[in-house]
Coordinates of C-alpha atoms in Angstrom, one line a residue:
Chain A
M1 CA -17.6 -3.6 34.7
S2 CA -15.2 -3.6 37.6
Q3 CA -14.8 -7.3 37.2
M4 CA -13.7 -7.0 33.6
S5 CA -10.1 -7.9 33.0
L6 CA -7.7 -5.1 32.2
W7 CA -6.6 -7.2 29.2
W8 CA -9.7 -6.1 27.4
W9 CA -8.1 -2.6 27.1
A10 CA -5.6 -4.2 24.8
L11 CA -8.4 -4.9 22.3
P12 CA -7.5 -1.9 20.0
V13 CA -4.3 -3.8 19.1
V14 CA -6.7 -5.6 16.7
L15 CA -6.7 -2.4 14.6
L16 CA -3.0 -2.8 13.8
P17 CA -3.3 -5.5 11.1
I18 CA -6.2 -3.5 9.6
L19 CA -3.9 -0.5 9.3
W20 CA -1.0 -2.6 8.1
H21 CA -3.0 -4.1 5.4
R22 CA -4.3 -0.9 4.0
Q23 CA -3.1 -0.4 0.5
K24 CA -0.6 2.2 -0.3
R25 CA -0.9 3.9 -3.5
E26 CA 1.5 6.3 -5.2
Q27 CA 0.1 9.7 -5.5
T28 CA -1.9 9.5 -8.7
K29 CA -1.4 13.1 -9.6
T30 CA 1.9 13.1 -11.3
A31 CA 2.6 15.2 -14.3
L32 CA 5.4 15.2 -16.8
L33 CA 7.5 18.3 -16.8
A34 CA 10.3 18.6 -19.4
S35 CA 12.3 21.0 -17.3
A36 CA 11.8 19.1 -14.1
R37 CA 15.6 18.6 -13.8
F38 CA 15.8 22.2 -12.6
L39 CA 13.6 21.4 -9.6
P40 CA 14.9 19.7 -6.4
A41 CA 14.0 16.1 -6.2
A42 CA 11.3 15.1 -3.7
E43 CA 10.0 11.9 -2.2
P44 CA 7.0 10.6 -4.2
K45 CA 4.0 11.3 -2.1
M46 CA 2.2 8.1 -1.1
Q47 CA -1.3 8.1 0.0
R48 CA -3.2 5.3 1.6
V49 CA -6.6 4.3 0.3
W50 CA -9.4 2.6 2.2
R51 CA -8.8 -0.7 0.5
W52 CA -7.1 -3.8 1.8
H53 CA -4.8 -6.4 0.3
D54 CA -4.6 -10.0 1.6
V55 CA -8.0 -9.8 3.3
V56 CA -7.8 -13.4 4.4
L57 CA -4.5 -12.9 6.1
M58 CA -5.7 -9.7 7.7
L59 CA -8.7 -11.4 9.1
L60 CA -6.6 -14.3 10.4
R61 CA -4.3 -11.8 12.2
C62 CA -7.1 -9.9 13.7
L63 CA -8.7 -13.1 14.9
L64 CA -5.3 -14.3 16.3
L65 CA -4.9 -11.1 18.3
A66 CA -8.5 -11.1 19.5
T67 CA -8.2 -14.7 20.6
L68 CA -4.9 -14.0 22.4
I69 CA -6.5 -11.1 24.3
A70 CA -9.5 -13.2 25.1
L71 CA -7.2 -15.9 26.5
L72 CA -5.3 -13.5 28.6
A73 CA -8.4 -11.8 29.8
D74 CA -9.9 -15.2 30.6
L75 CA -13.0 -14.7 28.7
V76 CA -16.2 -15.9 30.4
L77 CA -19.3 -16.4 28.3
A78 CA -22.7 -16.5 29.9
W79 CA -23.7 -19.6 28.1
R80 CA -25.4 -21.8 30.7
G81 CA -29.2 -21.5 31.0
D82 CA -31.5 -23.0 33.7
T83 CA -29.5 -25.6 35.5
V84 CA -29.8 -28.1 38.2
L85 CA -26.7 -28.6 40.3
V86 CA -26.6 -32.1 41.6
V87 CA -24.6 -33.0 44.6
P88 CA -23.0 -36.4 44.2
G89 CA -24.9 -39.2 45.9
T90 CA -28.3 -37.7 45.2
P91 CA -30.9 -40.3 44.3
A92 CA -32.0 -40.3 40.7
A93 CA -35.6 -39.9 41.7
V94 CA -34.9 -36.6 43.3
V95 CA -32.9 -35.4 40.3
D96 CA -35.4 -36.4 37.7
R97 CA -38.0 -34.1 39.3
E98 CA -36.1 -31.1 37.9
A99 CA -36.4 -30.6 34.1
A100 CA -33.3 -28.6 33.2
Q101 CA -29.7 -28.9 32.3
R102 CA -27.8 -30.9 34.9
I103 CA -24.4 -30.4 36.3
T104 CA -23.1 -33.0 38.7
L105 CA -20.8 -31.4 41.2
A106 CA -17.5 -32.8 42.3
D107 CA -18.3 -32.5 46.0
R108 CA -21.0 -31.3 48.3
D109 CA -19.9 -27.7 48.4
A110 CA -22.3 -26.4 45.9
V111 CA -22.1 -22.7 47.1
T112 CA -18.4 -22.5 46.5
W113 CA -18.7 -24.0 43.1
L114 CA -21.5 -21.6 42.2
H115 CA -19.4 -18.6 43.3
A116 CA -16.6 -19.7 41.0
H117 CA -18.9 -20.4 38.0
E118 CA -21.7 -17.9 38.5
R119 CA -20.5 -15.7 35.5
E120 CA -21.1 -18.6 33.1
F121 CA -24.8 -18.4 33.7
E122 CA -27.2 -16.3 31.7
R123 CA -28.7 -13.3 33.4
N124 CA -32.1 -14.9 33.9
A125 CA -31.0 -18.4 34.5
R126 CA -32.7 -20.2 37.4
L127 CA -30.5 -22.4 39.5
V128 CA -31.6 -25.3 41.6
V129 CA -29.3 -27.2 43.9
V130 CA -30.5 -30.7 44.8
G131 CA -28.9 -33.1 47.2
D132 CA -27.0 -32.9 50.4
A133 CA -25.3 -29.6 49.8
V134 CA -23.1 -28.1 52.5
M135 CA -24.3 -25.2 54.5
P136 CA -22.0 -22.2 54.2
A137 CA -20.9 -20.2 57.2
V138 CA -22.8 -17.1 56.1
L139 CA -25.8 -16.7 53.9
P140 CA -24.6 -16.7 50.3
R141 CA -25.4 -13.8 47.9
F142 CA -25.8 -14.6 44.3
R143 CA -26.9 -12.5 41.3
H144 CA -29.1 -15.3 40.2
A145 CA -32.1 -16.8 41.9
V146 CA -30.9 -20.0 43.5
A147 CA -33.3 -22.5 45.0
L148 CA -31.7 -24.9 47.5
R149 CA -33.8 -28.0 47.5
T150 CA -31.5 -29.8 49.9
S151 CA -32.2 -32.8 52.0
A152 CA -29.9 -34.6 54.3
M153 CA -28.8 -38.0 53.1
P154 CA -28.5 -40.9 55.4
V155 CA -24.8 -41.3 55.5
A156 CA -23.4 -44.7 55.2
P157 CA -21.0 -45.3 58.1
A158 CA -17.5 -45.1 56.9
E159 CA -15.1 -47.9 57.9
R160 CA -12.3 -46.8 60.0
H161 CA -9.5 -49.1 60.8
V162 CA -7.8 -49.0 64.2
A163 CA -4.9 -51.0 65.4
V164 CA -4.6 -51.3 69.2
F165 CA -1.4 -52.2 71.1
S166 CA -2.6 -52.7 74.6
D167 CA -2.8 -55.1 77.4
R168 CA -6.4 -54.1 77.7
A169 CA -7.3 -54.8 74.1
D170 CA -10.7 -56.2 74.9
A171 CA -11.7 -53.0 76.7
W172 CA -10.7 -51.0 73.7
R173 CA -12.5 -53.3 71.4
R174 CA -15.7 -52.8 73.4
L175 CA -15.3 -49.0 73.3
F176 CA -14.9 -48.9 69.5
A177 CA -17.8 -51.3 69.0
A178 CA -20.0 -48.9 71.0
A179 CA -19.2 -46.0 68.6
E180 CA -22.4 -44.6 67.0
G181 CA -23.2 -42.3 64.1
P182 CA -21.0 -42.3 61.0
W183 CA -18.5 -44.6 62.6
H184 CA -17.9 -48.2 61.9
I185 CA -14.7 -49.1 63.5
V186 CA -12.8 -52.2 62.7
V187 CA -10.0 -53.1 65.1
D188 CA -7.1 -54.8 63.4
A189 CA -4.4 -56.8 65.1
V190 CA -1.6 -55.2 63.2
P191 CA -1.5 -51.8 61.4
G192 CA -2.1 -52.1 57.6
P193 CA -2.2 -49.5 54.8
R194 CA -5.9 -48.7 55.6
T195 CA -5.2 -48.1 59.3
D196 CA -6.4 -44.6 60.4
L197 CA -5.3 -44.7 63.9
V198 CA -2.8 -46.6 66.1
V199 CA -3.6 -46.7 69.8
W200 CA -0.5 -47.2 71.9
D201 CA -1.5 -48.2 75.4
R202 CA 1.8 -49.6 76.8
P203 CA 4.3 -48.2 79.2
D204 CA 7.3 -48.5 76.8
A205 CA 7.9 -46.2 73.9
P206 CA 6.4 -47.2 70.5
P207 CA 8.8 -48.4 67.9
A208 CA 9.7 -46.1 65.1
G209 CA 8.1 -46.7 61.7
L210 CA 4.8 -47.8 63.1
G211 CA 2.8 -45.8 60.5
G212 CA -0.5 -44.1 60.7
R213 CA -1.6 -41.7 63.4
L214 CA -0.4 -42.7 66.8
W215 CA -2.3 -42.2 69.9
H216 CA -0.7 -42.5 73.3
A217 CA -3.5 -43.6 75.6
D218 CA -2.2 -43.6 79.1
G219 CA -4.5 -45.2 81.6
G220 CA -6.5 -47.4 79.2
P221 CA -9.9 -46.7 77.5
P222 CA -12.4 -44.3 79.1
R223 CA -14.7 -46.0 81.4
D224 CA -18.0 -43.9 81.1
A225 CA -20.0 -42.7 78.1
D226 CA -19.3 -39.0 78.4
R227 CA -15.5 -39.5 78.4
A228 CA -15.9 -41.9 75.5
R229 CA -17.9 -39.3 73.5
A230 CA -15.3 -36.7 74.3
L231 CA -12.6 -39.0 73.0
F232 CA -14.5 -39.6 69.7
A233 CA -15.1 -35.9 69.4
A234 CA -11.4 -35.2 69.9
W235 CA -10.5 -37.8 67.3
Q236 CA -12.9 -36.3 64.8
R237 CA -11.8 -32.7 65.5
Q238 CA -8.1 -33.6 65.3
F239 CA -8.0 -35.9 62.3
L240 CA -11.2 -35.5 60.3
G241 CA -12.3 -31.9 60.9
P242 CA -15.8 -30.8 61.6
L243 CA -18.6 -32.6 59.7
P244 CA -20.5 -30.2 57.6
Y245 CA -24.2 -29.6 58.1
T246 CA -26.7 -29.9 55.3
A247 CA -27.8 -26.5 54.0
P248 CA -31.4 -25.7 54.9
A249 CA -33.8 -25.8 51.9
Q250 CA -34.6 -22.3 50.9
T251 CA -34.8 -19.9 47.9
L252 CA -32.1 -17.2 47.7
A253 CA -33.4 -14.1 46.0
P254 CA -31.1 -12.6 43.3
D255 CA -28.9 -9.8 44.6
A256 CA -27.7 -7.5 41.8
A257 CA -25.1 -6.0 44.1
A258 CA -23.5 -9.4 44.8
P259 CA -19.8 -9.5 43.8
A260 CA -19.3 -11.5 40.6
G261 CA -17.0 -14.3 41.1
P262 CA -13.6 -14.6 39.5
A263 CA -13.3 -15.9 36.0
S264 CA -13.1 -19.6 36.1
G265 CA -11.0 -20.2 33.0
A266 CA -13.7 -22.5 31.6
L267 CA -12.9 -21.5 28.0
R268 CA -9.1 -21.4 28.5
H269 CA -8.7 -24.8 26.8
W270 CA -10.7 -23.9 23.8
L271 CA -9.2 -20.5 23.4
G272 CA -5.7 -22.0 23.6
L273 CA -6.6 -24.5 20.9
A274 CA -8.0 -21.8 18.7
L275 CA -4.9 -19.8 19.2
V276 CA -2.7 -22.6 18.0
V277 CA -4.8 -23.3 15.0
L278 CA -5.0 -19.7 14.1
F279 CA -1.3 -19.3 14.4
A280 CA -0.6 -22.2 12.2
L281 CA -3.0 -20.9 9.6
E282 CA -1.5 -17.4 9.7
R283 CA 2.0 -18.8 9.2
S284 CA 0.8 -20.9 6.3
V285 CA -1.0 -18.1 4.5
T286 CA 1.9 -15.8 5.0
H287 CA 4.3 -18.3 3.6
V288 CA 2.0 -18.9 0.6
R289 CA 1.7 -15.2 -0.1
R290 CA 5.5 -14.7 0.0
R291 CA 6.1 -17.4 -2.6
Chain B
M1 CA -9.9 35.4 -34.6
L2 CA -7.5 32.8 -33.3
S3 CA -4.0 33.6 -32.6
A4 CA -1.5 31.8 -34.8
S5 CA -0.3 29.7 -31.8
S6 CA -3.9 28.6 -31.1
L7 CA -4.2 27.7 -34.8
I8 CA -1.2 25.4 -34.5
A9 CA -2.8 23.8 -31.5
H10 CA -6.0 23.1 -33.3
A11 CA -5.2 22.6 -36.9
T12 CA -4.5 19.2 -38.2
N13 CA -3.6 20.3 -41.7
L14 CA 0.1 21.3 -41.5
D15 CA 0.0 22.7 -45.1
L16 CA -2.8 25.1 -44.2
V17 CA -0.9 26.3 -41.1
V18 CA 2.2 26.9 -43.1
R19 CA 0.3 28.9 -45.7
H20 CA -1.3 30.9 -42.9
V21 CA 2.0 31.7 -41.3
L22 CA 3.8 32.4 -44.5
A23 CA 1.0 34.6 -45.7
G24 CA 1.6 36.9 -42.8
L25 CA 5.3 36.9 -43.5
G26 CA 5.4 38.3 -46.9
H27 CA 8.2 37.6 -49.3
G28 CA 11.8 38.2 -49.3
I29 CA 13.1 37.0 -46.0
H30 CA 15.2 34.4 -47.4
A31 CA 18.0 35.6 -49.6
G32 CA 17.8 33.0 -52.2
R33 CA 20.4 32.7 -54.9
E34 CA 18.0 31.6 -57.6
R35 CA 15.4 34.2 -58.6
G36 CA 12.2 33.0 -60.1
A37 CA 11.3 29.6 -61.3
G38 CA 11.9 29.8 -65.0
V39 CA 14.9 31.8 -65.9
E40 CA 16.5 29.2 -68.2
F41 CA 14.0 26.9 -69.6
S42 CA 14.9 23.2 -69.4
E43 CA 11.9 21.0 -69.9
Y44 CA 8.2 20.5 -69.4
R45 CA 7.0 18.4 -66.6
A46 CA 3.5 17.1 -65.8
Y47 CA 1.7 19.2 -63.3
A48 CA 1.6 17.9 -59.7
P49 CA -0.6 19.2 -57.0
G50 CA 1.2 22.0 -55.1
D51 CA 2.8 23.5 -58.2
E52 CA 2.2 27.2 -58.5
W53 CA -0.4 28.0 -61.1
R54 CA 1.7 30.7 -62.6
R55 CA 4.3 28.1 -63.7
V56 CA 1.7 26.2 -65.7
D57 CA 2.2 26.7 -69.4
W58 CA -1.2 27.8 -70.6
K59 CA -0.5 27.7 -74.2
L60 CA 0.6 24.1 -73.9
L61 CA -2.6 23.4 -72.0
A62 CA -4.6 24.8 -74.9
R63 CA -2.7 22.6 -77.4
A64 CA -2.4 19.4 -75.4
D65 CA -5.4 19.7 -73.0
R66 CA -3.1 18.7 -70.2
Y67 CA -1.3 20.8 -67.5
Y68 CA 2.4 21.1 -67.9
V69 CA 4.8 23.0 -65.8
R70 CA 7.9 24.7 -67.1
E71 CA 10.9 23.5 -65.3
A72 CA 13.9 25.8 -65.1
E73 CA 17.5 24.8 -65.4
R74 CA 18.8 25.4 -62.0
D75 CA 21.6 24.4 -59.7
S76 CA 21.0 25.2 -56.1
H77 CA 24.0 25.7 -54.1
V78 CA 22.5 25.0 -50.7
A79 CA 20.5 22.1 -49.3
V80 CA 18.4 23.0 -46.4
W81 CA 18.4 20.4 -43.6
L82 CA 15.6 20.4 -41.1
V83 CA 16.5 18.8 -37.8
L84 CA 13.6 18.1 -35.5
D85 CA 14.2 17.1 -31.9
A86 CA 11.2 14.9 -31.2
T87 CA 12.3 13.4 -27.8
A88 CA 9.8 13.0 -25.0
S89 CA 10.7 16.4 -23.5
M90 CA 9.4 18.1 -26.6
A91 CA 5.9 17.0 -25.6
E92 CA 6.0 19.7 -23.0
P93 CA 2.7 21.5 -23.3
S94 CA 2.0 25.2 -23.1
R95 CA 0.3 25.7 -19.7
T96 CA -1.7 28.6 -21.1
I97 CA -2.8 27.5 -24.6
E98 CA -4.6 24.2 -24.5
G99 CA -3.3 21.6 -26.8
L100 CA -0.1 23.4 -27.9
T101 CA 3.2 21.6 -27.4
K102 CA 6.7 22.4 -28.2
L103 CA 6.8 19.6 -30.8
Q104 CA 3.8 21.1 -32.7
Y105 CA 5.3 24.5 -32.7
A106 CA 8.7 23.2 -33.9
R107 CA 6.9 21.1 -36.5
V108 CA 5.1 24.2 -37.9
L109 CA 8.2 26.3 -38.1
L110 CA 10.2 23.6 -39.8
A111 CA 7.4 23.1 -42.2
C112 CA 7.5 26.8 -43.0
V113 CA 11.2 26.6 -43.6
A114 CA 10.6 23.7 -45.9
A115 CA 7.9 25.6 -47.8
I116 CA 10.2 28.6 -48.2
A117 CA 13.0 26.3 -49.5
Q118 CA 10.6 24.7 -51.9
R119 CA 9.4 28.0 -53.3
Q120 CA 13.0 29.0 -53.9
G121 CA 13.8 25.7 -55.5
D122 CA 16.3 24.6 -52.9
A123 CA 16.7 21.0 -52.0
F124 CA 15.6 20.2 -48.4
G125 CA 15.7 17.1 -46.3
L126 CA 14.6 16.2 -42.8
V127 CA 16.2 14.5 -39.8
V128 CA 13.9 13.5 -36.9
C129 CA 15.6 12.6 -33.7
R130 CA 13.5 10.5 -31.4
G131 CA 13.7 7.2 -29.6
E132 CA 17.5 6.9 -29.9
R133 CA 17.2 7.0 -33.6
A134 CA 17.6 9.6 -36.3
D135 CA 15.0 9.2 -39.0
F136 CA 16.4 10.5 -42.2
T137 CA 14.4 11.8 -45.1
P138 CA 16.8 12.4 -48.1
A139 CA 17.0 15.9 -49.6
G140 CA 15.0 16.7 -52.7
R141 CA 13.3 19.4 -54.5
G142 CA 9.8 20.3 -55.6
P143 CA 6.3 20.1 -54.3
R144 CA 6.3 16.3 -53.9
Q145 CA 9.3 16.6 -51.6
L146 CA 7.4 19.2 -49.7
Q147 CA 4.4 16.9 -49.3
R148 CA 6.7 14.1 -48.3
V149 CA 8.4 16.2 -45.6
L150 CA 5.1 17.7 -44.4
A151 CA 3.6 14.2 -44.1
R152 CA 6.7 13.0 -42.2
L153 CA 6.5 16.0 -39.9
N154 CA 2.8 15.4 -39.4
G155 CA 3.3 11.9 -38.4
V156 CA 6.0 12.6 -35.7
D157 CA 5.0 12.1 -32.1
A158 CA 7.3 12.9 -29.2
G159 CA 9.0 10.0 -27.4
G160 CA 12.3 8.5 -26.2
V161 CA 15.6 10.3 -25.9
L162 CA 18.1 11.7 -28.2
P163 CA 20.2 9.3 -30.4
G164 CA 23.7 8.6 -29.4
A165 CA 26.7 10.3 -30.9
D166 CA 27.5 7.4 -33.3
T167 CA 24.0 7.3 -34.7
L168 CA 23.9 11.0 -35.3
R169 CA 27.3 11.0 -37.0
A170 CA 26.1 8.3 -39.3
S171 CA 22.9 10.2 -40.1
L172 CA 24.6 13.5 -40.8
H173 CA 26.6 12.2 -43.7
F174 CA 25.2 15.2 -45.8
S175 CA 27.7 17.3 -44.0
R176 CA 30.0 16.9 -47.0
A177 CA 28.0 19.3 -49.1
P178 CA 27.5 22.9 -48.0
G179 CA 24.1 23.4 -46.4
V180 CA 21.8 25.2 -44.1
V181 CA 20.9 23.2 -41.0
C182 CA 17.8 24.4 -39.2
V183 CA 17.5 22.8 -35.8
A184 CA 14.4 23.1 -33.5
S185 CA 14.8 21.7 -30.1
D186 CA 14.3 22.6 -26.4
F187 CA 18.1 22.2 -25.7
L188 CA 17.4 20.9 -22.2
D189 CA 20.2 18.4 -22.8
W190 CA 23.3 20.4 -23.4
P191 CA 25.9 19.2 -23.9
S192 CA 24.4 16.3 -25.8
P193 CA 25.2 14.3 -28.9
L194 CA 22.9 16.7 -30.8
S195 CA 24.7 19.7 -29.6
D196 CA 28.1 18.2 -30.3
A197 CA 26.9 17.4 -33.9
L198 CA 25.6 20.9 -34.4
L199 CA 28.9 22.5 -33.2
R200 CA 30.8 20.1 -35.4
L201 CA 28.6 21.1 -38.4
R202 CA 29.2 24.7 -37.6
R203 CA 32.9 24.2 -37.5
M204 CA 32.6 22.6 -40.9
R205 CA 31.3 26.0 -42.2
H206 CA 27.7 24.9 -42.4
D207 CA 25.1 27.5 -41.8
V208 CA 23.5 26.1 -38.6
R209 CA 20.5 27.9 -37.2
A210 CA 19.2 26.8 -33.8
L211 CA 15.8 27.5 -32.4
C212 CA 15.4 26.9 -28.7
L213 CA 11.8 26.6 -27.6
H214 CA 10.5 27.5 -24.2
T215 CA 7.1 27.8 -22.7
Q216 CA 5.7 30.8 -21.0
A217 CA 5.3 28.8 -17.8
E218 CA 9.0 27.8 -17.9
V219 CA 10.1 31.3 -18.4
E220 CA 8.0 32.6 -15.5
A221 CA 8.6 29.5 -13.4
A222 CA 4.8 29.2 -12.9
F223 CA 3.7 25.7 -12.5
D224 CA 0.8 24.0 -10.7
T225 CA 2.0 23.1 -7.2
A226 CA -0.4 20.3 -6.7
P227 CA 1.0 17.4 -8.7
S228 CA 4.5 15.8 -8.3
Y229 CA 6.4 16.0 -11.5
R230 CA 8.5 13.5 -13.4
D231 CA 11.1 14.1 -16.0
P232 CA 9.7 12.5 -19.2
E233 CA 13.2 11.3 -20.3
H234 CA 15.1 10.6 -17.1
G235 CA 13.8 8.0 -14.9
D236 CA 11.4 7.8 -12.0
V237 CA 12.7 10.5 -9.9
F238 CA 9.9 12.7 -8.5
Y239 CA 10.2 16.5 -8.3
R240 CA 8.1 18.9 -6.4
F241 CA 7.3 22.5 -7.4
G242 CA 6.3 25.1 -4.9
S243 CA 6.8 28.8 -4.2
D244 CA 9.8 27.9 -2.0
V245 CA 11.7 26.2 -4.9
R246 CA 10.7 28.7 -7.5
D247 CA 13.9 30.8 -7.2
T248 CA 16.0 27.6 -7.3
Y249 CA 14.2 26.6 -10.5
A250 CA 14.7 29.9 -12.1
R251 CA 18.4 30.0 -11.1
N252 CA 19.1 26.5 -12.4
R253 CA 17.3 27.1 -15.6
A254 CA 19.0 30.4 -16.2
A255 CA 22.4 28.8 -15.5
H256 CA 21.7 26.0 -18.0
F257 CA 20.6 28.3 -20.8
D258 CA 23.4 30.8 -20.1
E259 CA 25.7 27.9 -20.7
V260 CA 23.9 27.0 -24.0
V261 CA 24.0 30.6 -25.2
R262 CA 27.7 30.9 -24.3
A263 CA 28.5 27.7 -26.2
C264 CA 26.6 28.9 -29.3
R265 CA 28.2 32.4 -29.2
K266 CA 31.6 30.9 -28.9
N267 CA 31.1 28.7 -31.9
D268 CA 29.3 31.5 -33.9
L269 CA 26.1 29.5 -34.0
P270 CA 23.0 31.8 -34.1
L271 CA 20.6 30.7 -31.5
V272 CA 17.1 32.1 -31.2
Q273 CA 15.1 31.5 -28.1
A274 CA 11.4 31.7 -28.3
C275 CA 8.3 30.8 -26.3
I276 CA 5.8 28.7 -28.1
E277 CA 3.1 31.1 -27.1
Q278 CA 4.6 33.7 -29.4
A279 CA 3.3 34.2 -32.9
P280 CA 5.0 31.7 -35.2
G281 CA 5.4 34.3 -38.0
E282 CA 7.5 36.6 -35.8
V283 CA 9.5 33.8 -34.4
L284 CA 10.2 32.5 -37.9
R285 CA 11.2 36.0 -39.0
A286 CA 13.5 36.3 -36.0
W287 CA 15.0 32.9 -36.6
L288 CA 15.9 33.6 -40.2
R289 CA 17.0 37.2 -39.6
A290 CA 19.2 36.1 -36.7
H291 CA 21.0 34.1 -39.3
I292 CA 21.3 37.1 -41.6
A293 CA 22.4 39.3 -38.8
G294 CA 24.9 36.6 -37.8
V295 CA 26.3 36.4 -41.4
R296 CA 26.5 40.2 -41.6
G297 CA 28.1 40.3 -38.3
A298 CA 30.6 37.7 -39.2

């Protein structure tokens, strides 16, 4: 309940059209009195009866208000059932083993996505994450049972282009060729648009407008393996950030006390569309009624 | 035994009610100038229903085997004009006697006057004011005229407002000959074209006798407080009755009828005010005697 939007408290506003559309009726008990002229004039008593006029218009207005409130409150419907969350790049053979609704995630961070969208799932929905999902920093808590069937993918080495300005270009070339792991370093003669790194190993100052990330490397390339590893680690830390680990495969038990995630605005588009349509209908019906 | 007012409320036969009322009244209220119905014989006339049996010539019946009535040579000096206000306000019901309205009461009293006039051999006519019109029944004598007038009175229902001054002036062309004008109304509209016409007739030395009808509820200012009220003749204004406005009602009403009485007294026009819950015989007697008293007083 604590996660419900305060906008839902505006829901009684829907009662307003219902009250407005109640029929007024003149008080039926009027009698003729010949000597009424000797009495003071009074306002005719009107009484409302539990009957409505323009029921279609009234329903449209109620719907319009309800839709507006739902839009403002960012309505979340628990409409997803058992689901398989597929991390991109997962082989089809792995995915096909799970028979359920599939959602292909945008990136590897399945836990963050699940936190954002957890309220869209039914209470008893079972969730399975397959593929190379990222391990979060702390053990995640969900209200649903989530099975992580993760497996590390062999990562194809990413091409990284390096331009070297040095008198010892061959030594640099050897160093980059020895890079292992997810590195495949291509040394270009001149910096291009794909260049990640420019190594400047010359005593004079580099010209302005060289582009890319510039490294001043005084003293040439490192000469032993440890210093070379340290150099690569520094490069990665500085420019690429830490590489995520693959989350270990496990089953997370449902935790009822887990905080529900924020509303994701998944229905915002449809609610907005419904609001426009309802508004147009309401205006049309009102216009027809006035004529 | 029903009271006479209840009888008015329930009887559909006006003739019967008239007989009932007049039976309790006795003879000799009306100071007629012609005595009897056959002082100076004029002619025989075929019997018509309503003729008095004592006027049938029995010897002629024996000879001719037909009923004939002896007609007397007469020349009545006065014509009696019955003026009935049948506007919508006259439909005001008695709040104590079910089914009794001012119109019914006025109708019965005017019918009684017509019957008396017929017995005395006076000519009588009828003017019914309703729906902005004045329906005119020409004056005549005899039992057929009485039936005609009673039928006309029986057929009247209340509705509309009083006719305008021009219409009334056109309708009261009888004012050339001397006459008795008996008016039954509620006089809630005063001054009105009707009141102006009555005062004008009075100034022309006609014998005008006005009967102003009230209901017991009006006199006591005792109405149901639950409904809102509307004036039957004047628009869609709503009125409210309650204990808080009771005094105001009584004061306004008293002021209005004080004005009516003052205008009548000023013009020497005898006015009798009566509640429709009163016995019609007594009211009729008071109405006619007020005139006599007025004449004697004048």
